[in-house]
PDB file of C-alpha atoms in Angstrom:
ATOM      1  CA  MET A   1     -49.616-127.586-120.666  1.00  0.00           C
ATOM      2  CA  LEU A   2     -51.062-129.731-117.855  1.00  0.00           C
ATOM      3  CA  HIS A   3     -54.792-130.511-117.711  1.00  0.00           C
ATOM      4  CA  ILE A   4     -55.786-128.113-120.500  1.00  0.00           C
ATOM      5  CA  ASP A   5     -57.789-129.173-123.535  1.00  0.00           C
ATOM      6  CA  PRO A   6     -55.421-128.684-126.530  1.00  0.00           C
ATOM      7  CA  GLU A   7     -58.309-127.192-128.525  1.00  0.00           C
ATOM      8  CA  VAL A   8     -58.448-124.118-126.312  1.00  0.00           C
ATOM      9  CA  LEU A   9     -54.777-123.373-126.997  1.00  0.00           C
ATOM     10  CA  GLN A  10     -55.329-122.791-130.714  1.00  0.00           C
ATOM     11  CA  ALA A  11     -54.570-119.214-131.804  1.00  0.00           C
ATOM     12  CA  ASP A  12     -58.114-118.594-133.089  1.00  0.00           C
ATOM     13  CA  HIS A  13     -59.931-120.088-130.092  1.00  0.00           C
ATOM     14  CA  ARG A  14     -62.144-117.691-128.111  1.00  0.00           C
ATOM     15  CA  PHE A  15     -62.089-118.572-124.422  1.00  0.00           C
ATOM     16  CA  THR A  16     -65.256-118.950-122.416  1.00  0.00           C
ATOM     17  CA  SER A  17     -65.162-117.732-118.814  1.00  0.00           C
ATOM     18  CA  ALA A  18     -64.981-121.336-117.581  1.00  0.00           C
ATOM     19  CA  GLU A  19     -62.048-122.115-119.902  1.00  0.00           C
ATOM     20  CA  ARG A  20     -60.181-119.012-118.790  1.00  0.00           C
ATOM     21  CA  ARG A  21     -60.663-119.935-115.128  1.00  0.00           C
ATOM     22  CA  GLN A  22     -59.281-123.368-115.956  1.00  0.00           C
ATOM     23  CA  LEU A  23     -56.317-121.757-117.697  1.00  0.00           C
ATOM     24  CA  HIS A  24     -55.628-119.557-114.681  1.00  0.00           C
ATOM     25  CA  ALA A  25     -55.627-122.634-112.423  1.00  0.00           C
ATOM     26  CA  HIS A  26     -52.958-124.607-114.287  1.00  0.00           C
ATOM     27  CA  PRO A  27     -49.934-123.117-112.439  1.00  0.00           C
ATOM     28  CA  LEU A  28     -51.466-124.302-109.160  1.00  0.00           C
ATOM     29  CA  THR A  29     -52.172-127.740-110.653  1.00  0.00           C
ATOM     30  CA  GLY A  30     -48.602-128.048-111.904  1.00  0.00           C
ATOM     31  CA  ALA A  31     -47.137-126.982-108.561  1.00  0.00           C
ATOM     32  CA  MET A  32     -49.285-129.490-106.677  1.00  0.00           C
ATOM     33  CA  ILE A  33     -48.159-132.313-108.956  1.00  0.00           C
ATOM     34  CA  VAL A  34     -44.469-131.461-108.495  1.00  0.00           C
ATOM     35  CA  GLN A  35     -44.921-131.263-104.715  1.00  0.00           C
ATOM     36  CA  GLN A  36     -45.871-134.954-104.763  1.00  0.00           C
ATOM     37  CA  HIS A  37     -42.375-135.820-106.062  1.00  0.00           C
ATOM     38  CA  PRO A  38     -39.772-135.322-103.298  1.00  0.00           C
ATOM     39  CA  GLU A  39     -36.906-135.458-105.806  1.00  0.00           C
ATOM     40  CA  TYR A  40     -37.798-131.880-106.789  1.00  0.00           C
ATOM     41  CA  PRO A  41     -36.796-129.135-104.311  1.00  0.00           C
ATOM     42  CA  PRO A  42     -39.556-126.793-103.063  1.00  0.00           C
ATOM     43  CA  ALA A  43     -38.119-123.985-105.220  1.00  0.00           C
ATOM     44  CA  VAL A  44     -39.221-125.830-108.369  1.00  0.00           C
ATOM     45  CA  ALA A  45     -42.863-126.059-107.272  1.00  0.00           C
ATOM     46  CA  ARG A  46     -42.800-122.378-106.307  1.00  0.00           C
ATOM     47  CA  ALA A  47     -41.379-121.367-109.694  1.00  0.00           C
ATOM     48  CA  ILE A  48     -44.090-123.363-111.482  1.00  0.00           C
ATOM     49  CA  LEU A  49     -46.721-121.634-109.361  1.00  0.00           C
ATOM     50  CA  GLU A  50     -45.246-118.236-110.314  1.00  0.00           C
ATOM     51  CA  HIS A  51     -44.567-118.701-114.019  1.00  0.00           C
ATOM     52  CA  HIS A  52     -47.641-116.675-115.047  1.00  0.00           C
ATOM     53  CA  GLU A  53     -47.225-113.980-112.434  1.00  0.00           C
ATOM     54  CA  ARG A  54     -46.002-110.571-113.582  1.00  0.00           C
ATOM     55  CA  HIS A  55     -43.545-108.111-112.056  1.00  0.00           C
ATOM     56  CA  ASP A  56     -46.278-105.448-111.712  1.00  0.00           C
ATOM     57  CA  GLY A  57     -48.775-107.778-110.013  1.00  0.00           C
ATOM     58  CA  THR A  58     -51.108-108.257-112.995  1.00  0.00           C
ATOM     59  CA  GLY A  59     -50.417-111.984-113.396  1.00  0.00           C
ATOM     60  CA  TYR A  60     -52.049-115.067-111.931  1.00  0.00           C
ATOM     61  CA  PRO A  61     -52.909-117.097-109.909  1.00  0.00           C
ATOM     62  CA  ARG A  62     -51.962-115.000-106.821  1.00  0.00           C
ATOM     63  CA  GLY A  63     -51.212-111.562-108.268  1.00  0.00           C
ATOM     64  CA  VAL A  64     -47.831-111.293-106.510  1.00  0.00           C
ATOM     65  CA  LYS A  65     -45.302-108.742-107.741  1.00  0.00           C
ATOM     66  CA  GLY A  66     -41.608-107.904-107.879  1.00  0.00           C
ATOM     67  CA  ARG A  67     -39.463-109.388-105.126  1.00  0.00           C
ATOM     68  CA  GLU A  68     -42.465-111.275-103.785  1.00  0.00           C
ATOM     69  CA  MET A  69     -41.603-113.748-106.543  1.00  0.00           C
ATOM     70  CA  SER A  70     -38.632-116.078-106.324  1.00  0.00           C
ATOM     71  CA  MET A  71     -35.628-115.565-108.580  1.00  0.00           C
ATOM     72  CA  ILE A  72     -36.376-118.817-110.401  1.00  0.00           C
ATOM     73  CA  GLY A  73     -39.988-117.747-110.847  1.00  0.00           C
ATOM     74  CA  ARG A  74     -38.926-114.429-112.418  1.00  0.00           C
ATOM     75  CA  ILE A  75     -36.551-116.253-114.743  1.00  0.00           C
ATOM     76  CA  MET A  76     -39.204-118.793-115.684  1.00  0.00           C
ATOM     77  CA  LEU A  77     -41.922-116.257-116.528  1.00  0.00           C
ATOM     78  CA  LEU A  78     -39.543-114.350-118.824  1.00  0.00           C
ATOM     79  CA  ALA A  79     -38.168-117.546-120.359  1.00  0.00           C
ATOM     80  CA  GLU A  80     -41.675-118.720-121.218  1.00  0.00           C
ATOM     81  CA  VAL A  81     -42.426-115.482-123.064  1.00  0.00           C
ATOM     82  CA  VAL A  82     -39.143-115.658-124.976  1.00  0.00           C
ATOM     83  CA  ALA A  83     -39.719-119.303-125.909  1.00  0.00           C
ATOM     84  CA  ALA A  84     -43.341-118.681-126.913  1.00  0.00           C
ATOM     85  CA  VAL A  85     -42.221-116.074-129.465  1.00  0.00           C
ATOM     86  CA  LEU A  86     -38.988-117.591-130.772  1.00  0.00           C
ATOM     87  CA  ASP A  87     -40.145-121.228-130.888  1.00  0.00           C
ATOM     88  CA  LYS A  88     -42.869-120.272-133.388  1.00  0.00           C
ATOM     89  CA  LYS A  89     -40.145-119.410-135.916  1.00  0.00           C
ATOM     90  CA  ALA A  90     -42.516-116.751-137.235  1.00  0.00           C
ATOM     91  CA  ARG A  91     -41.251-114.008-139.517  1.00  0.00           C
ATOM     92  CA  GLY A  92     -39.530-111.233-137.553  1.00  0.00           C
ATOM     93  CA  SER A  93     -39.957-113.063-134.237  1.00  0.00           C
ATOM     94  CA  GLY A  94     -36.899-111.435-132.684  1.00  0.00           C
ATOM     95  CA  LYS A  95     -38.147-107.955-133.527  1.00  0.00           C
ATOM     96  CA  ARG A  96     -41.588-108.846-132.187  1.00  0.00           C
ATOM     97  CA  LEU A  97     -40.041-110.086-128.938  1.00  0.00           C
ATOM     98  CA  SER A  98     -38.218-106.764-128.566  1.00  0.00           C
ATOM     99  CA  VAL A  99     -41.469-104.835-129.027  1.00  0.00           C
ATOM    100  CA  ILE A 100     -43.353-107.063-126.580  1.00  0.00           C
ATOM    101  CA  LEU A 101     -40.729-106.631-123.878  1.00  0.00           C
ATOM    102  CA  ARG A 102     -40.625-102.863-124.390  1.00  0.00           C
ATOM    103  CA  LEU A 103     -44.392-102.437-124.318  1.00  0.00           C
ATOM    104  CA  ASN A 104     -44.677-104.712-121.273  1.00  0.00           C
ATOM    105  CA  HIS A 105     -41.449-103.755-119.503  1.00  0.00           C
ATOM    106  CA  VAL A 106     -43.158-103.347-116.117  1.00  0.00           C
ATOM    107  CA  LYS A 107     -44.218-107.002-116.232  1.00  0.00           C
ATOM    108  CA  PHE A 108     -40.682-108.438-116.248  1.00  0.00           C
ATOM    109  CA  ASP A 109     -37.481-108.116-114.241  1.00  0.00           C
ATOM    110  CA  ARG A 110     -35.612-105.130-115.701  1.00  0.00           C
ATOM    111  CA  GLU A 111     -32.116-106.617-115.534  1.00  0.00           C
ATOM    112  CA  MET A 112     -33.216-109.910-117.083  1.00  0.00           C
ATOM    113  CA  SER A 113     -35.056-108.119-119.894  1.00  0.00           C
ATOM    114  CA  GLN A 114     -31.982-106.015-120.618  1.00  0.00           C
ATOM    115  CA  GLY A 115     -29.995-109.187-121.187  1.00  0.00           C
ATOM    116  CA  ILE A 116     -32.538-110.264-123.812  1.00  0.00           C
ATOM    117  CA  PHE A 117     -32.364-106.856-125.505  1.00  0.00           C
ATOM    118  CA  GLU A 118     -28.595-107.193-125.850  1.00  0.00           C
ATOM    119  CA  LEU A 119     -29.091-110.452-127.753  1.00  0.00           C
ATOM    120  CA  LEU A 120     -31.713-108.911-130.059  1.00  0.00           C
ATOM    121  CA  LYS A 121     -29.804-105.794-131.113  1.00  0.00           C
ATOM    122  CA  ARG A 122     -28.842-107.197-134.530  1.00  0.00           C
ATOM    123  CA  GLU A 123     -32.286-108.450-135.533  1.00  0.00           C
ATOM    124  CA  VAL A 124     -32.859-107.838-139.262  1.00  0.00           C
ATOM    125  CA  VAL A 125     -35.883-105.814-140.370  1.00  0.00           C
ATOM    126  CA  ASP A 126     -38.334-107.895-142.366  1.00  0.00           C
ATOM    127  CA  ASP A 127     -39.542-106.296-145.623  1.00  0.00           C
ATOM    128  CA  ALA A 128     -43.028-107.741-145.181  1.00  0.00           C
ATOM    129  CA  ASP A 129     -43.365-105.998-141.819  1.00  0.00           C
ATOM    130  CA  VAL A 130     -42.358-102.750-143.522  1.00  0.00           C
ATOM    131  CA  ASP A 131     -45.037-103.254-146.174  1.00  0.00           C
ATOM    132  CA  ARG A 132     -47.672-103.859-143.495  1.00  0.00           C
ATOM    133  CA  GLY A 133     -46.463-100.940-141.415  1.00  0.00           C
ATOM    134  CA  GLN A 134     -48.686 -98.210-142.828  1.00  0.00           C
ATOM    135  CA  VAL A 135     -51.803-100.340-142.395  1.00  0.00           C
ATOM    136  CA  ASP A 136     -50.863-101.015-138.791  1.00  0.00           C
ATOM    137  CA  ALA A 137     -49.971 -97.366-138.226  1.00  0.00           C
ATOM    138  CA  ASP A 138     -53.533 -96.463-139.220  1.00  0.00           C
ATOM    139  CA  ARG A 139     -54.797 -99.132-136.829  1.00  0.00           C
ATOM    140  CA  LEU A 140     -52.678 -97.660-134.045  1.00  0.00           C
ATOM    141  CA  LYS A 141     -54.161 -94.221-134.673  1.00  0.00           C
ATOM    142  CA  ARG A 142     -57.641 -95.677-134.247  1.00  0.00           C
ATOM    143  CA  LEU A 143     -56.670 -96.882-130.790  1.00  0.00           C
ATOM    144  CA  ARG A 144     -56.734 -93.255-129.703  1.00  0.00           C
ATOM    145  CA  GLU A 145     -60.492 -93.253-130.243  1.00  0.00           C
ATOM    146  CA  GLU A 146     -60.883 -96.241-127.931  1.00  0.00           C
ATOM    147  CA  PHE A 147     -58.828 -94.581-125.188  1.00  0.00           C
ATOM    148  CA  GLY A 148     -60.789 -91.367-125.683  1.00  0.00           C
ATOM    149  CA  GLU A 149     -64.132 -93.139-125.289  1.00  0.00           C
ATOM    150  CA  TRP A 150     -62.893 -94.933-122.175  1.00  0.00           C
ATOM    151  CA  ARG A 151     -61.926 -91.612-120.583  1.00  0.00           C
ATOM    152  CA  GLN A 152     -65.452 -90.338-121.180  1.00  0.00           C
ATOM    153  CA  ALA A 153     -67.049 -93.487-119.760  1.00  0.00           C
ATOM    154  CA  ARG A 154     -64.625 -93.989-116.865  1.00  0.00           C
ATOM    155  CA  ALA A 155     -66.241 -91.549-114.440  1.00  0.00           C
ATOM    156  CA  GLU A 156     -69.516 -93.460-114.595  1.00  0.00           C
ATOM    157  CA  LEU A 157     -68.104 -96.983-114.650  1.00  0.00           C
ATOM    158  CA  GLU A 158     -65.130 -97.090-112.276  1.00  0.00           C
ATOM    159  CA  ASP A 159     -67.360 -97.004-109.174  1.00  0.00           C
ATOM    160  CA  TYR A 160     -68.140-100.646-109.942  1.00  0.00           C
ATOM    161  CA  ALA A 161     -65.620-103.415-109.221  1.00  0.00           C
ATOM    162  CA  ALA A 162     -65.273-104.414-112.865  1.00  0.00           C
ATOM    163  CA  GLY A 163     -64.936-100.775-113.890  1.00  0.00           C
ATOM    164  CA  ALA A 164     -62.198-100.145-111.329  1.00  0.00           C
ATOM    165  CA  PHE A 165     -60.356-103.245-112.566  1.00  0.00           C
ATOM    166  CA  VAL A 166     -60.537-102.094-116.199  1.00  0.00           C
ATOM    167  CA  ALA A 167     -59.491 -98.556-115.199  1.00  0.00           C
ATOM    168  CA  GLY A 168     -56.353 -99.870-113.529  1.00  0.00           C
ATOM    169  CA  ARG A 169     -55.396-102.096-116.445  1.00  0.00           C
ATOM    170  CA  VAL A 170     -56.022 -99.419-119.080  1.00  0.00           C
ATOM    171  CA  GLU A 171     -53.914 -96.976-117.071  1.00  0.00           C
ATOM    172  CA  LEU A 172     -51.039 -99.485-117.041  1.00  0.00           C
ATOM    173  CA  LEU A 173     -51.336 -99.909-120.811  1.00  0.00           C
ATOM    174  CA  GLU A 174     -51.325 -96.137-121.311  1.00  0.00           C
ATOM    175  CA  ARG A 175     -48.147 -95.877-119.248  1.00  0.00           C
ATOM    176  CA  SER A 176     -46.500 -98.647-121.236  1.00  0.00           C
ATOM    177  CA  LEU A 177     -47.370 -96.917-124.504  1.00  0.00           C
ATOM    178  CA  ALA A 178     -46.028 -93.643-123.128  1.00  0.00           C
ATOM    179  CA  ASP A 179     -42.774 -95.347-122.155  1.00  0.00           C
ATOM    180  CA  VAL A 180     -42.174 -96.337-125.782  1.00  0.00           C
ATOM    181  CA  GLY A 181     -43.091 -92.840-127.024  1.00  0.00           C
ATOM    182  CA  LEU A 182     -46.685 -93.565-128.043  1.00  0.00           C
ATOM    183  CA  HIS A 183     -48.943 -92.203-125.338  1.00  0.00           C
ATOM    184  CA  PRO A 184     -52.605 -92.341-126.474  1.00  0.00           C
ATOM    185  CA  ASP A 185     -52.669 -88.543-126.703  1.00  0.00           C
ATOM    186  CA  GLN A 186     -49.919 -88.792-129.332  1.00  0.00           C
ATOM    187  CA  LEU A 187     -51.447 -91.558-131.429  1.00  0.00           C
ATOM    188  CA  SER A 188     -53.319 -89.251-133.813  1.00  0.00           C
ATOM    189  CA  SER A 189     -50.048 -87.622-134.861  1.00  0.00           C
ATOM    190  CA  VAL A 190     -48.249 -90.883-135.626  1.00  0.00           C
ATOM    191  CA  SER A 191     -46.971 -90.800-139.185  1.00  0.00           C
ATOM    192  CA  VAL A 192     -44.330 -92.894-140.887  1.00  0.00           C
ATOM    193  CA  ASP A 193     -42.068 -92.479-143.883  1.00  0.00           C
ATOM    194  CA  ILE A 194     -41.508 -95.991-145.186  1.00  0.00           C
ATOM    195  CA  GLY A 195     -38.563 -94.982-147.299  1.00  0.00           C
ATOM    196  CA  ASP A 196     -36.595 -93.343-144.485  1.00  0.00           C
ATOM    197  CA  GLN A 197     -37.671 -95.144-141.311  1.00  0.00           C
ATOM    198  CA  GLN A 198     -37.988 -98.824-142.153  1.00  0.00           C
ATOM    199  CA  THR A 199     -36.965-100.003-138.688  1.00  0.00           C
ATOM    200  CA  ALA A 200     -39.527 -97.701-137.061  1.00  0.00           C
ATOM    201  CA  ILE A 201     -42.217 -98.956-139.452  1.00  0.00           C
ATOM    202  CA  ALA A 202     -41.498-102.609-138.660  1.00  0.00           C
ATOM    203  CA  GLU A 203     -41.623-101.959-134.925  1.00  0.00           C
ATOM    204  CA  LEU A 204     -44.767 -99.865-135.255  1.00  0.00           C
ATOM    205  CA  ALA A 205     -46.497-102.717-137.082  1.00  0.00           C
ATOM    206  CA  MET A 206     -45.854-105.119-134.226  1.00  0.00           C
ATOM    207  CA  LEU A 207     -46.512-102.499-131.557  1.00  0.00           C
ATOM    208  CA  ALA A 208     -49.969-101.878-133.004  1.00  0.00           C
ATOM    209  CA  ARG A 209     -50.844-105.564-132.985  1.00  0.00           C
ATOM    210  CA  GLU A 210     -49.544-106.045-129.453  1.00  0.00           C
ATOM    211  CA  ALA A 211     -51.427-102.991-128.126  1.00  0.00           C
ATOM    212  CA  ILE A 212     -54.684-104.285-129.605  1.00  0.00           C
ATOM    213  CA  TRP A 213     -54.114-107.672-128.019  1.00  0.00           C
ATOM    214  CA  GLN A 214     -53.419-106.001-124.681  1.00  0.00           C
ATOM    215  CA  LEU A 215     -56.829-104.307-124.877  1.00  0.00           C
ATOM    216  CA  LYS A 216     -58.451-107.621-125.789  1.00  0.00           C
ATOM    217  CA  GLU A 217     -56.770-109.243-122.809  1.00  0.00           C
ATOM    218  CA  ILE A 218     -58.226-106.590-120.510  1.00  0.00           C
ATOM    219  CA  ILE A 219     -61.680-107.456-121.844  1.00  0.00           C
ATOM    220  CA  ARG A 220     -61.157-111.201-121.398  1.00  0.00           C
ATOM    221  CA  ASP A 221     -59.785-110.790-117.872  1.00  0.00           C
ATOM    222  CA  ALA A 222     -62.695-108.569-116.862  1.00  0.00           C
ATOM    223  CA  PHE A 223     -65.247-111.207-117.862  1.00  0.00           C
ATOM    224  CA  CYS A 224     -63.157-113.925-116.189  1.00  0.00           C
ATOM    225  CA  ARG A 225     -62.747-112.094-112.881  1.00  0.00           C
ATOM    226  CA  PHE A 226     -66.339-110.838-112.835  1.00  0.00           C
ATOM    227  CA  PRO A 227     -68.429-113.674-114.336  1.00  0.00           C
ATOM    228  CA  THR A 228     -71.720-112.037-113.288  1.00  0.00           C
ATOM    229  CA  LEU A 229     -71.108-109.460-116.029  1.00  0.00           C
ATOM    230  CA  HIS A 230     -72.490-112.013-118.492  1.00  0.00           C
ATOM    231  CA  THR A 231     -75.965-112.040-116.927  1.00  0.00           C
ATOM    232  CA  THR A 232     -76.270-108.986-114.667  1.00  0.00           C
ATOM    233  CA  GLU A 233     -79.208-106.625-114.983  1.00  0.00           C
ATOM    234  CA  GLU A 234     -77.783-104.098-112.528  1.00  0.00           C
ATOM    235  CA  PRO A 235     -77.669-100.845-114.555  1.00  0.00           C
ATOM    236  CA  GLY A 236     -74.055 -99.889-113.822  1.00  0.00           C
ATOM    237  CA  GLU A 237     -72.622-103.370-114.366  1.00  0.00           C
ATOM    238  CA  ARG A 238     -74.729-103.788-117.493  1.00  0.00           C
ATOM    239  CA  ALA A 239     -73.285-100.525-118.844  1.00  0.00           C
ATOM    240  CA  MET A 240     -69.791-101.883-118.110  1.00  0.00           C
ATOM    241  CA  ARG A 241     -70.584-105.122-119.939  1.00  0.00           C
ATOM    242  CA  ASP A 242     -72.053-103.315-122.938  1.00  0.00           C
ATOM    243  CA  TRP A 243     -68.986-101.076-123.218  1.00  0.00           C
ATOM    244  CA  LEU A 244     -66.631-104.068-123.113  1.00  0.00           C
ATOM    245  CA  VAL A 245     -68.649-105.901-125.763  1.00  0.00           C
ATOM    246  CA  ARG A 246     -68.668-102.843-128.040  1.00  0.00           C
ATOM    247  CA  LEU A 247     -64.915-102.412-127.615  1.00  0.00           C
ATOM    248  CA  ASP A 248     -64.300-106.068-128.441  1.00  0.00           C
ATOM    249  CA  ARG A 249     -66.349-105.795-131.623  1.00  0.00           C
ATOM    250  CA  ARG A 250     -64.534-102.649-132.715  1.00  0.00           C
ATOM    251  CA  LEU A 251     -61.147-104.230-132.107  1.00  0.00           C
ATOM    252  CA  ASN A 252     -62.169-107.258-134.155  1.00  0.00           C
ATOM    253  CA  ARG A 253     -63.355-104.995-136.976  1.00  0.00           C
ATOM    254  CA  ALA A 254     -60.018-103.162-136.845  1.00  0.00           C
ATOM    255  CA  GLY A 255     -58.645-105.911-139.051  1.00  0.00           C
ATOM    256  CA  ASP A 256     -56.751-107.903-136.442  1.00  0.00           C
ATOM    257  CA  LYS A 257     -56.358-110.975-138.663  1.00  0.00           C
ATOM    258  CA  ARG A 258     -53.125-112.928-138.694  1.00  0.00           C
ATOM    259  CA  SER A 259     -51.461-114.463-141.671  1.00  0.00           C
ATOM    260  CA  ALA A 260     -50.444-118.104-141.339  1.00  0.00           C
ATOM    261  CA  ASP A 261     -46.893-117.278-140.309  1.00  0.00           C
ATOM    262  CA  GLU A 262     -47.670-114.696-137.632  1.00  0.00           C
ATOM    263  CA  ALA A 263     -47.375-115.755-134.018  1.00  0.00           C
ATOM    264  CA  PRO A 264     -50.372-115.495-131.646  1.00  0.00           C
ATOM    265  CA  PRO A 265     -50.249-113.215-128.597  1.00  0.00           C
ATOM    266  CA  ILE A 266     -48.138-114.611-125.783  1.00  0.00           C
ATOM    267  CA  LEU A 267     -49.123-112.632-122.698  1.00  0.00           C
ATOM    268  CA  SER A 268     -52.653-113.947-122.513  1.00  0.00           C
ATOM    269  CA  GLY A 269     -52.100-117.434-121.193  1.00  0.00           C
TER     270      GLY A 269
END
């Protein structure tokens, strides 16, 4: 990745606001470099600029959506996600890719994603994911508490810019969970029979991890887009900051630790 300190790309690195702003600038840097080489057509520079955009407008650096992106840009953003998962050669990477695309289906071109799903249909269930499934199912149930607390706090916090941003992103995550049959209101009733539903268990394990990382990404993006949250003494913004910090601590305590062969999240950078 151009002009990014390799240290910040390690899976366990915690981004500062300055590092995340630098990360969000790299598509623009790459596009500007390519524009200085006339042998590349303008479409290449545009695709580089768009490769971290998302189909629903939640990407960066410009926040464009859908057909506002070029065809090559839409291909490139999906290809990067696929490569980021499969190149790790982590256990069950194909199954994890399927879960990621399902949970984040609004972020990618539907027809392109469907082509990937066709290639992943015969992915084999990994026994280790089955064994971890019940632990992750419990973790997924605990997410309901986080959504419940946000609903209670939302009325007071969404009048502030950072609160409105978080409200929009959490609503998108709730919709994505609902689309895969796990709306937050249903999370407390999630139960799994390992003996009879091994495929469901394996997918649930990865779905839980991905959902937690999506919440963490909302927290990171909020502090990146609203850097004054770090130091503000304005009562409403301070309440927003304190809620985000508490949520981050709870998510970390939820046991989100990766074994050496598990891939890091791929939608965060």
